[in-house]
Amino acid sequence: MISIPPIDGQAIQRRLMELSRHSVLKDRLWRPSYTPQEAEVRRQLSGWFAQAGLQPRTDAVGNLYGHAGGAGAKTVLVGSHIDTVKDAGAYDGCAGVLCGMAALQALLAQYGPPRVPVELIAMLEEEGSRFSDASFWGSRALTGQTSRDMLSCRDEDGISLARAMEEAGFDPAKIDTARREDLACYLELHIEQGPILEHRGVQLGIVDSITGIGILRVEITGRANHAGTTPMDLRLDALQAGAKLVLQLPELARVFPNATATAGSFQVLPGSANVVPGQVTMLIDFRAARQEDLDALGLLLDQAAHELEGEGFAVSTHFRDFILPAPLDPGLGRLQEECARDLGYSAMHMISGAGHDCQFFARQVPSALLFIPCQEGRSHCPQEYAAPEDLSRGARMLAATLYRLAWVD
Ligand code: GLV
Ligand code: MN
Ligand code: MN
């Protein structure tokens, strides 16, 4: 039976609030990567890591590590990300880093240094909220899944990823040195970002697999014209066409189990009240748990977009590289079950509809993702909240799992 000391969830929450003050927006949280605000979070975390007994270092892309000690060739890695979406909550990402830190601090205090190397990691640009074509940048670099093309993708101000790195003091020519080939396994704690745990009254979610994600860019061109003089039946209104496509998304997604399709980014040109819209560009985010479903849903969406050509519109579509669905390690899943039982916590198996750094690790090493509940399932919004008791339970679960992986034989 493992003895894991109590962990103060309120202290974790206070630190989450401290980190959430570092934002590029005045009254709302947005922490894109390679900004002074992100550097400030790294500086703050480095100090906390050192106090917790974790030796800090930053890699070539800006991921921050905290080394807990231990001998041997293979490292147990635990962590999450520190960048946020626009108008974010304080928990997505940072909760995993701070619960990991609290877990390691408790284990170091109770049991001394680990038997094998253990490191905590705070990764960047998971959300792609600054560089949408380079989401999961930190975990991609660590697992050797970046491409040189990504360095030339641009943010909304036209700044390339390479230039943003340079401005933040990192050398884009060195990204390959961030690659780790010595990992034994990867663990991540995250808020669920959905309502299931809260709804069922279950304390922890053991994630069996993480969704695959596709993005389809659709550009529809109609005919811009005067809004007052062009009769309704003689228009080629690109927004009407785009809206028709958006209205089909629920029925197309429903064809596949646990699939979703969302048009969350929509641009209308020329964007004047008195002009019939001539062009719309939308990004459709679509997700499914199985690769074959993701592929098939992508085809259906593409077909539905091109069907608008039959009504006289010009349609062009482009798929971004898919982020593949990731089954997680069943052995680590069983270990998590045992730890939850030992600690007296209720747990259920589930799949993740959100993307996570964990899915990039899962292709290479045994990987596990643990969910704690978040209030009303809200996330990617300022209302995001996880209770101190849930943060504490999550951190103790990480501690129990890490203890079994790195402290005992
Ligand atoms: C990341 O949070 C995603 O699921 O898009
Ligand atoms: Mn997120
Ligand atoms: Mn996240």
GROMACS .gro file of C-alpha atoms and ligand atoms in nm:
model
  416
    1MET     CA    1   0.000   0.000   0.000
    2ILE     CA    2   0.143   0.341  -0.096
    3SER     CA    3   0.161   0.619   0.158
    4ILE     CA    4   0.116   0.950  -0.020
    5PRO     CA    5   0.110   1.261   0.201
    6PRO     CA    6  -0.174   1.514   0.179
    7ILE     CA    7  -0.122   1.780  -0.090
    8ASP     CA    8  -0.262   2.131  -0.046
    9GLY     CA    9  -0.499   2.198  -0.337
   10GLN     CA   10  -0.552   2.556  -0.227
   11ALA     CA   11  -0.179   2.627  -0.258
   12ILE     CA   12  -0.189   2.487  -0.613
   13GLN     CA   13  -0.485   2.706  -0.692
   14ARG     CA   14  -0.318   3.019  -0.555
   15ARG     CA   15  -0.023   2.958  -0.782
   16LEU     CA   16  -0.254   2.904  -1.078
   17MET     CA   17  -0.404   3.245  -1.007
   18GLU     CA   18  -0.055   3.397  -0.988
   19LEU     CA   19   0.041   3.255  -1.326
   20SER     CA   20  -0.287   3.371  -1.481
   21ARG     CA   21  -0.183   3.733  -1.423
   22HIS     CA   22   0.077   3.701  -1.698
   23SER     CA   23  -0.129   3.784  -2.004
   24VAL     CA   24  -0.084   3.990  -2.320
   25LEU     CA   25  -0.440   4.123  -2.271
   26LYS     CA   26  -0.533   4.367  -2.000
   27ASP     CA   27  -0.840   4.214  -1.836
   28ARG     CA   28  -0.847   3.872  -1.995
   29LEU     CA   29  -0.601   3.584  -2.015
   30TRP     CA   30  -0.416   3.516  -2.336
   31ARG     CA   31  -0.062   3.390  -2.316
   32PRO     CA   32   0.070   3.316  -2.663
   33SER     CA   33   0.415   3.167  -2.699
   34TYR     CA   34   0.743   3.356  -2.732
   35THR     CA   35   0.606   3.664  -2.557
   36PRO     CA   36   0.753   3.843  -2.254
   37GLN     CA   37   0.451   3.719  -2.056
   38GLU     CA   38   0.540   3.358  -2.130
   39ALA     CA   39   0.903   3.426  -2.038
   40GLU     CA   40   0.777   3.570  -1.708
   41VAL     CA   41   0.582   3.249  -1.638
   42ARG     CA   42   0.894   3.046  -1.712
   43ARG     CA   43   1.094   3.267  -1.476
   44GLN     CA   44   0.833   3.231  -1.202
   45LEU     CA   45   0.811   2.855  -1.251
   46SER     CA   46   1.191   2.815  -1.252
   47GLY     CA   47   1.197   2.969  -0.903
   48TRP     CA   48   0.917   2.741  -0.780
   49PHE     CA   49   1.079   2.435  -0.940
   50ALA     CA   50   1.407   2.512  -0.760
   51GLN     CA   51   1.225   2.556  -0.426
   52ALA     CA   52   1.052   2.222  -0.484
   53GLY     CA   53   1.389   2.049  -0.532
   54LEU     CA   54   1.362   2.034  -0.913
   55GLN     CA   55   1.661   2.166  -1.101
   56PRO     CA   56   1.535   2.397  -1.379
   57ARG     CA   57   1.662   2.418  -1.736
   58THR     CA   58   1.513   2.545  -2.061
   59ASP     CA   59   1.555   2.355  -2.389
   60ALA     CA   60   1.619   2.491  -2.739
   61VAL     CA   61   1.252   2.567  -2.814
   62GLY     CA   62   1.163   2.707  -2.472
   63ASN     CA   63   1.020   2.405  -2.289
   64LEU     CA   64   1.106   2.437  -1.920
   65TYR     CA   65   1.225   2.126  -1.735
   66GLY     CA   66   1.265   2.056  -1.363
   67HIS     CA   67   1.496   1.763  -1.288
   68ALA     CA   68   1.423   1.558  -0.977
   69GLY     CA   69   1.734   1.336  -0.981
   70GLY     CA   70   1.769   0.960  -1.020
   71ALA     CA   71   2.018   0.742  -1.206
   72GLY     CA   72   1.978   0.539  -1.525
   73ALA     CA   73   1.928   0.584  -1.895
   74LYS     CA   74   1.551   0.636  -1.919
   75THR     CA   75   1.357   0.933  -1.782
   76VAL     CA   76   1.002   0.940  -1.647
   77LEU     CA   77   0.849   1.267  -1.770
   78VAL     CA   78   0.543   1.442  -1.624
   79GLY     CA   79   0.392   1.778  -1.717
   80SER     CA   80   0.170   1.982  -1.947
   81HIS     CA   81   0.172   2.324  -2.121
   82ILE     CA   82   0.183   2.691  -2.018
   83ASP     CA   83   0.046   2.870  -2.326
   84THR     CA   84  -0.326   2.951  -2.341
   85VAL     CA   85  -0.606   3.016  -2.589
   86LYS     CA   86  -0.746   3.371  -2.623
   87ASP     CA   87  -0.972   3.466  -2.334
   88ALA     CA   88  -0.869   3.155  -2.147
   89GLY     CA   89  -0.918   3.014  -1.801
   90ALA     CA   90  -0.631   2.959  -1.559
   91TYR     CA   91  -0.636   2.578  -1.548
   92ASP     CA   92  -0.594   2.441  -1.900
   93GLY     CA   93  -0.229   2.332  -1.910
   94CYS     CA   94  -0.093   2.505  -1.600
   95ALA     CA   95  -0.294   2.274  -1.369
   96GLY     CA   96  -0.094   1.980  -1.507
   97VAL     CA   97   0.238   2.155  -1.451
   98LEU     CA   98   0.157   2.268  -1.097
   99CYS     CA   99  -0.001   1.937  -0.990
  100GLY     CA  100   0.308   1.762  -1.128
  101MET     CA  101   0.529   1.996  -0.929
  102ALA     CA  102   0.330   1.942  -0.607
  103ALA     CA  103   0.342   1.564  -0.660
  104LEU     CA  104   0.720   1.561  -0.708
  105GLN     CA  105   0.778   1.796  -0.416
  106ALA     CA  106   0.574   1.567  -0.189
  107LEU     CA  107   0.760   1.255  -0.307
  108LEU     CA  108   1.104   1.416  -0.270
  109ALA     CA  109   1.017   1.529   0.084
  110GLN     CA  110   0.880   1.190   0.187
  111TYR     CA  111   1.105   0.946  -0.001
  112GLY     CA  112   1.415   1.140  -0.111
  113PRO     CA  113   1.552   1.126  -0.467
  114PRO     CA  114   1.394   0.885  -0.716
  115ARG     CA  115   1.556   0.560  -0.825
  116VAL     CA  116   1.538   0.655  -1.194
  117PRO     CA  117   1.556   1.002  -1.356
  118VAL     CA  118   1.231   1.198  -1.325
  119GLU     CA  119   1.161   1.533  -1.486
  120LEU     CA  120   0.876   1.779  -1.484
  121ILE     CA  121   0.804   1.974  -1.803
  122ALA     CA  122   0.617   2.295  -1.890
  123MET     CA  123   0.569   2.299  -2.268
  124LEU     CA  124   0.474   2.583  -2.499
  125GLU     CA  125   0.243   2.653  -2.794
  126GLU     CA  126   0.020   2.351  -2.735
  127GLU     CA  127  -0.291   2.546  -2.828
  128GLY     CA  128  -0.158   2.698  -3.150
  129SER     CA  129  -0.328   3.021  -3.041
  130ARG     CA  130  -0.040   3.226  -3.184
  131PHE     CA  131   0.083   2.991  -3.458
  132SER     CA  132  -0.219   2.786  -3.558
  133ASP     CA  133  -0.010   2.581  -3.803
  134ALA     CA  134   0.236   2.486  -3.529
  135SER     CA  135   0.009   2.371  -3.248
  136PHE     CA  136   0.174   2.126  -3.004
  137TRP     CA  137   0.507   2.290  -3.095
  138GLY     CA  138   0.675   2.210  -2.763
  139SER     CA  139   0.580   1.841  -2.758
  140ARG     CA  140   0.642   1.805  -3.131
  141ALA     CA  141   0.999   1.933  -3.082
  142LEU     CA  142   1.057   1.702  -2.791
  143THR     CA  143   0.938   1.399  -2.985
  144GLY     CA  144   1.099   1.494  -3.318
  145GLN     CA  145   0.766   1.565  -3.493
  146THR     CA  146   0.830   1.921  -3.614
  147SER     CA  147   0.898   2.016  -3.972
  148ARG     CA  148   1.115   2.299  -4.110
  149ASP     CA  149   0.802   2.439  -4.286
  150MET     CA  150   0.649   2.513  -3.949
  151LEU     CA  151   0.918   2.769  -3.879
  152SER     CA  152   0.783   2.985  -4.158
  153CYS     CA  153   0.419   2.982  -4.041
  154ARG     CA  154   0.300   3.324  -3.930
  155ASP     CA  155   0.098   3.476  -3.650
  156GLU     CA  156  -0.183   3.730  -3.704
  157ASP     CA  157   0.073   4.011  -3.729
  158GLY     CA  158   0.270   3.831  -4.000
  159ILE     CA  159   0.560   3.740  -3.767
  160SER     CA  160   0.708   3.401  -3.851
  161LEU     CA  161   0.761   3.135  -3.587
  162ALA     CA  162   1.137   3.152  -3.660
  163ARG     CA  163   1.142   3.526  -3.597
  164ALA     CA  164   0.931   3.497  -3.281
  165MET     CA  165   1.177   3.239  -3.149
  166GLU     CA  166   1.472   3.466  -3.223
  167GLU     CA  167   1.303   3.762  -3.059
  168ALA     CA  168   1.250   3.549  -2.748
  169GLY     CA  169   1.619   3.445  -2.744
  170PHE     CA  170   1.592   3.098  -2.903
  171ASP     CA  171   1.779   2.980  -3.211
  172PRO     CA  172   1.547   2.816  -3.469
  173ALA     CA  173   1.847   2.633  -3.618
  174LYS     CA  174   1.876   2.436  -3.294
  175ILE     CA  175   1.524   2.295  -3.257
  176ASP     CA  176   1.648   1.942  -3.325
  177THR     CA  177   1.849   1.950  -3.003
  178ALA     CA  178   1.520   1.961  -2.805
  179ARG     CA  179   1.453   1.602  -2.916
  180ARG     CA  180   1.444   1.345  -2.634
  181GLU     CA  181   1.515   0.984  -2.716
  182ASP     CA  182   1.566   0.875  -2.358
  183LEU     CA  183   1.209   0.879  -2.228
  184ALA     CA  184   1.069   0.582  -2.037
  185CYS     CA  185   0.713   0.717  -2.031
  186TYR     CA  186   0.506   1.037  -2.015
  187LEU     CA  187   0.230   1.130  -1.768
  188GLU     CA  188  -0.003   1.429  -1.791
  189LEU     CA  189  -0.278   1.561  -1.568
  190HIS     CA  190  -0.538   1.789  -1.724
  191ILE     CA  191  -0.876   1.930  -1.636
  192GLU     CA  192  -1.139   1.727  -1.820
  193GLN     CA  193  -1.265   2.027  -2.021
  194GLY     CA  194  -1.602   1.854  -2.041
  195PRO     CA  195  -1.891   1.775  -1.805
  196ILE     CA  196  -1.882   1.396  -1.773
  197LEU     CA  197  -1.692   1.350  -1.443
  198GLU     CA  198  -1.895   1.620  -1.268
  199HIS     CA  199  -2.220   1.488  -1.411
  200ARG     CA  200  -2.149   1.132  -1.297
  201GLY     CA  201  -1.998   1.236  -0.963
  202VAL     CA  202  -1.669   1.056  -1.040
  203GLN     CA  203  -1.343   1.202  -0.908
  204LEU     CA  204  -1.094   1.101  -1.177
  205GLY     CA  205  -1.089   1.014  -1.546
  206ILE     CA  206  -0.839   0.762  -1.680
  207VAL     CA  207  -0.808   0.844  -2.048
  208ASP     CA  208  -0.793   0.548  -2.287
  209SER     CA  209  -0.748   0.747  -2.608
  210ILE     CA  210  -0.724   1.102  -2.738
  211THR     CA  211  -0.922   1.227  -3.034
  212GLY     CA  212  -0.777   1.288  -3.380
  213ILE     CA  213  -0.811   1.644  -3.512
  214GLY     CA  214  -0.847   1.775  -3.865
  215ILE     CA  215  -0.883   2.133  -3.986
  216LEU     CA  216  -1.049   2.203  -4.321
  217ARG     CA  217  -1.011   2.554  -4.462
  218VAL     CA  218  -1.300   2.639  -4.695
  219GLU     CA  219  -1.304   2.947  -4.916
  220ILE     CA  220  -1.634   3.024  -5.090
  221THR     CA  221  -1.646   3.293  -5.355
  222GLY     CA  222  -1.977   3.436  -5.471
  223ARG     CA  223  -2.045   3.782  -5.617
  224ALA     CA  224  -2.020   4.104  -5.417
  225ASN     CA  225  -2.291   4.350  -5.509
  226HIS     CA  226  -2.513   4.628  -5.379
  227ALA     CA  227  -2.727   4.514  -5.084
  228GLY     CA  228  -3.021   4.736  -5.174
  229THR     CA  229  -3.046   4.695  -5.552
  230THR     CA  230  -2.964   4.328  -5.607
  231PRO     CA  231  -3.288   4.125  -5.596
  232MET     CA  232  -3.282   3.833  -5.351
  233ASP     CA  233  -3.314   3.574  -5.628
  234LEU     CA  234  -3.030   3.720  -5.836
  235ARG     CA  235  -2.754   3.702  -5.577
  236LEU     CA  236  -2.453   3.484  -5.518
  237ASP     CA  237  -2.421   3.557  -5.147
  238ALA     CA  238  -2.113   3.372  -5.017
  239LEU     CA  239  -2.223   3.403  -4.655
  240GLN     CA  240  -2.559   3.238  -4.730
  241ALA     CA  241  -2.362   2.951  -4.884
  242GLY     CA  242  -2.122   2.934  -4.590
  243ALA     CA  243  -2.411   2.935  -4.344
  244LYS     CA  244  -2.574   2.648  -4.532
  245LEU     CA  245  -2.254   2.447  -4.492
  246VAL     CA  246  -2.229   2.530  -4.121
  247LEU     CA  247  -2.587   2.413  -4.067
  248GLN     CA  248  -2.494   2.072  -4.209
  249LEU     CA  249  -2.211   2.017  -3.959
  250PRO     CA  250  -2.420   1.852  -3.682
  251GLU     CA  251  -2.571   1.590  -3.914
  252LEU     CA  252  -2.234   1.514  -4.078
  253ALA     CA  253  -2.056   1.474  -3.743
  254ARG     CA  254  -2.337   1.254  -3.609
  255VAL     CA  255  -2.252   0.987  -3.868
  256PHE     CA  256  -1.948   0.885  -3.656
  257PRO     CA  257  -1.930   0.795  -3.285
  258ASN     CA  258  -1.794   1.076  -3.064
  259ALA     CA  259  -1.719   1.293  -3.367
  260THR     CA  260  -1.751   1.674  -3.371
  261ALA     CA  261  -1.738   1.946  -3.637
  262THR     CA  262  -1.711   2.316  -3.552
  263ALA     CA  263  -1.676   2.628  -3.765
  264GLY     CA  264  -1.524   2.855  -3.500
  265SER     CA  265  -1.338   3.088  -3.734
  266PHE     CA  266  -1.528   3.271  -4.003
  267GLN     CA  267  -1.420   3.565  -4.216
  268VAL     CA  268  -1.668   3.757  -4.432
  269LEU     CA  269  -1.554   3.987  -4.714
  270PRO     CA  270  -1.585   4.270  -4.779
  271GLY     CA  271  -1.762   4.285  -4.441
  272SER     CA  272  -1.994   4.582  -4.496
  273ALA     CA  273  -2.361   4.594  -4.401
  274ASN     CA  274  -2.462   4.729  -4.741
  275VAL     CA  275  -2.267   4.483  -4.958
  276VAL     CA  276  -2.376   4.131  -5.049
  277PRO     CA  277  -2.087   3.917  -4.911
  278GLY     CA  278  -1.857   3.820  -5.196
  279GLN     CA  279  -1.635   3.578  -5.015
  280VAL     CA  280  -1.621   3.379  -4.691
  281THR     CA  281  -1.335   3.180  -4.549
  282MET     CA  282  -1.396   2.941  -4.262
  283LEU     CA  283  -1.193   2.692  -4.064
  284ILE     CA  284  -1.379   2.373  -3.978
  285ASP     CA  285  -1.228   2.185  -3.684
  286PHE     CA  286  -1.339   1.821  -3.698
  287ARG     CA  287  -1.255   1.542  -3.461
  288ALA     CA  288  -1.304   1.169  -3.422
  289ALA     CA  289  -1.162   0.902  -3.197
  290ARG     CA  290  -1.075   0.660  -3.481
  291GLN     CA  291  -0.851   0.739  -3.775
  292GLU     CA  292  -1.089   0.585  -4.031
  293ASP     CA  293  -1.375   0.801  -3.895
  294LEU     CA  294  -1.159   1.114  -3.909
  295ASP     CA  295  -1.067   1.041  -4.272
  296ALA     CA  296  -1.428   0.969  -4.366
  297LEU     CA  297  -1.564   1.278  -4.189
  298GLY     CA  298  -1.303   1.491  -4.366
  299LEU     CA  299  -1.423   1.355  -4.702
  300LEU     CA  300  -1.789   1.425  -4.618
  301LEU     CA  301  -1.710   1.783  -4.517
  302ASP     CA  302  -1.505   1.839  -4.831
  303GLN     CA  303  -1.786   1.699  -5.050
  304ALA     CA  304  -2.047   1.914  -4.875
  305ALA     CA  305  -1.834   2.224  -4.938
  306HIS     CA  306  -1.786   2.143  -5.307
  307GLU     CA  307  -2.159   2.076  -5.353
  308LEU     CA  308  -2.201   2.455  -5.328
  309GLU     CA  309  -2.035   2.475  -5.671
  310GLY     CA  310  -2.361   2.340  -5.814
  311GLU     CA  311  -2.524   2.668  -5.705
  312GLY     CA  312  -2.267   2.882  -5.887
  313PHE     CA  313  -2.013   2.944  -5.612
  314ALA     CA  314  -1.638   2.887  -5.651
  315VAL     CA  315  -1.515   2.669  -5.367
  316SER     CA  316  -1.160   2.586  -5.269
  317THR     CA  317  -1.067   2.361  -4.978
  318HIS     CA  318  -0.744   2.275  -4.802
  319PHE     CA  319  -0.676   2.020  -4.526
  320ARG     CA  320  -0.411   2.092  -4.265
  321ASP     CA  321  -0.204   1.795  -4.156
  322PHE     CA  322  -0.418   1.572  -3.934
  323ILE     CA  323  -0.329   1.527  -3.570
  324LEU     CA  324  -0.375   1.154  -3.537
  325PRO     CA  325  -0.592   0.988  -3.273
  326ALA     CA  326  -0.378   0.839  -2.998
  327PRO     CA  327  -0.455   0.526  -2.801
  328LEU     CA  328  -0.285   0.555  -2.460
  329ASP     CA  329  -0.094   0.283  -2.279
  330PRO     CA  330  -0.322   0.014  -2.126
  331GLY     CA  331  -0.052  -0.085  -1.873
  332LEU     CA  332  -0.032   0.270  -1.739
  333GLY     CA  333  -0.412   0.278  -1.741
  334ARG     CA  334  -0.416  -0.025  -1.510
  335LEU     CA  335  -0.151   0.133  -1.288
  336GLN     CA  336  -0.368   0.445  -1.259
  337GLU     CA  337  -0.666   0.226  -1.163
  338GLU     CA  338  -0.462   0.062  -0.887
  339CYS     CA  339  -0.337   0.397  -0.758
  340ALA     CA  340  -0.692   0.539  -0.749
  341ARG     CA  341  -0.808   0.230  -0.556
  342ASP     CA  342  -0.519   0.262  -0.308
  343LEU     CA  343  -0.599   0.630  -0.251
  344GLY     CA  344  -0.973   0.563  -0.219
  345TYR     CA  345  -1.072   0.778  -0.519
  346SER     CA  346  -1.342   0.693  -0.770
  347ALA     CA  347  -1.229   0.672  -1.132
  348MET     CA  348  -1.374   0.594  -1.473
  349HIS     CA  349  -1.226   0.530  -1.816
  350MET     CA  350  -1.297   0.784  -2.086
  351ILE     CA  351  -1.180   0.926  -2.417
  352SER     CA  352  -1.055   1.282  -2.463
  353GLY     CA  353  -1.229   1.504  -2.717
  354ALA     CA  354  -0.963   1.770  -2.663
  355GLY     CA  355  -0.615   1.748  -2.805
  356HIS     CA  356  -0.321   1.713  -2.565
  357ASP     CA  357   0.058   1.709  -2.577
  358CYS     CA  358   0.023   1.354  -2.452
  359GLN     CA  359  -0.083   1.236  -2.798
  360PHE     CA  360   0.254   1.326  -2.947
  361PHE     CA  361   0.433   1.125  -2.678
  362ALA     CA  362   0.191   0.832  -2.713
  363ARG     CA  363   0.330   0.752  -3.059
  364GLN     CA  364   0.671   0.686  -2.909
  365VAL     CA  365   0.656   0.590  -2.543
  366PRO     CA  366   0.394   0.452  -2.301
  367SER     CA  367   0.182   0.756  -2.213
  368ALA     CA  368  -0.101   0.829  -1.972
  369LEU     CA  369  -0.348   1.114  -1.929
  370LEU     CA  370  -0.545   1.174  -1.610
  371PHE     CA  371  -0.850   1.401  -1.592
  372ILE     CA  372  -0.985   1.590  -1.293
  373PRO     CA  373  -1.334   1.744  -1.307
  374CYS     CA  374  -1.388   2.108  -1.398
  375GLN     CA  375  -1.693   2.307  -1.301
  376GLU     CA  376  -1.985   2.265  -1.543
  377GLY     CA  377  -1.737   2.121  -1.789
  378ARG     CA  378  -1.637   2.472  -1.895
  379SER     CA  379  -1.299   2.530  -2.056
  380HIS     CA  380  -1.131   2.757  -2.312
  381CYS     CA  381  -1.318   3.042  -2.142
  382PRO     CA  382  -1.264   3.257  -1.832
  383GLN     CA  383  -1.525   3.057  -1.636
  384GLU     CA  384  -1.292   2.754  -1.630
  385TYR     CA  385  -1.257   2.631  -1.269
  386ALA     CA  386  -1.135   2.324  -1.082
  387ALA     CA  387  -1.190   2.291  -0.707
  388PRO     CA  388  -0.889   2.272  -0.471
  389GLU     CA  389  -0.998   1.922  -0.359
  390ASP     CA  390  -0.986   1.802  -0.719
  391LEU     CA  391  -0.644   1.958  -0.775
  392SER     CA  392  -0.526   1.788  -0.457
  393ARG     CA  393  -0.668   1.449  -0.562
  394GLY     CA  394  -0.510   1.484  -0.906
  395ALA     CA  395  -0.170   1.574  -0.762
  396ARG     CA  396  -0.183   1.282  -0.517
  397MET     CA  397  -0.276   1.046  -0.802
  398LEU     CA  398   0.026   1.170  -0.999
  399ALA     CA  399   0.240   1.121  -0.690
  400ALA     CA  400   0.116   0.764  -0.641
  401THR     CA  401   0.174   0.681  -1.009
  402LEU     CA  402   0.521   0.841  -1.014
  403TYR     CA  403   0.610   0.662  -0.693
  404ARG     CA  404   0.531   0.327  -0.854
  405LEU     CA  405   0.720   0.416  -1.172
  406ALA     CA  406   1.028   0.585  -1.034
  407TRP     CA  407   1.072   0.535  -0.660
  408VAL     CA  408   1.010   0.165  -0.602
  409ASP     CA  409   1.143  -0.133  -0.799
  410GLV     C1  410  -0.664   2.195  -2.749
  410GLV     O1  411  -0.705   2.237  -2.641
  410GLV     C2  412  -0.761   2.146  -2.845
  410GLV     O2  413  -0.826   2.044  -2.815
  410GLV     O3  414  -0.779   2.210  -2.950
  411MN      MN  415  -0.666   2.395  -2.447
  412MN      MN  416  -0.453   2.192  -2.255
   0.00000   0.00000   0.00000
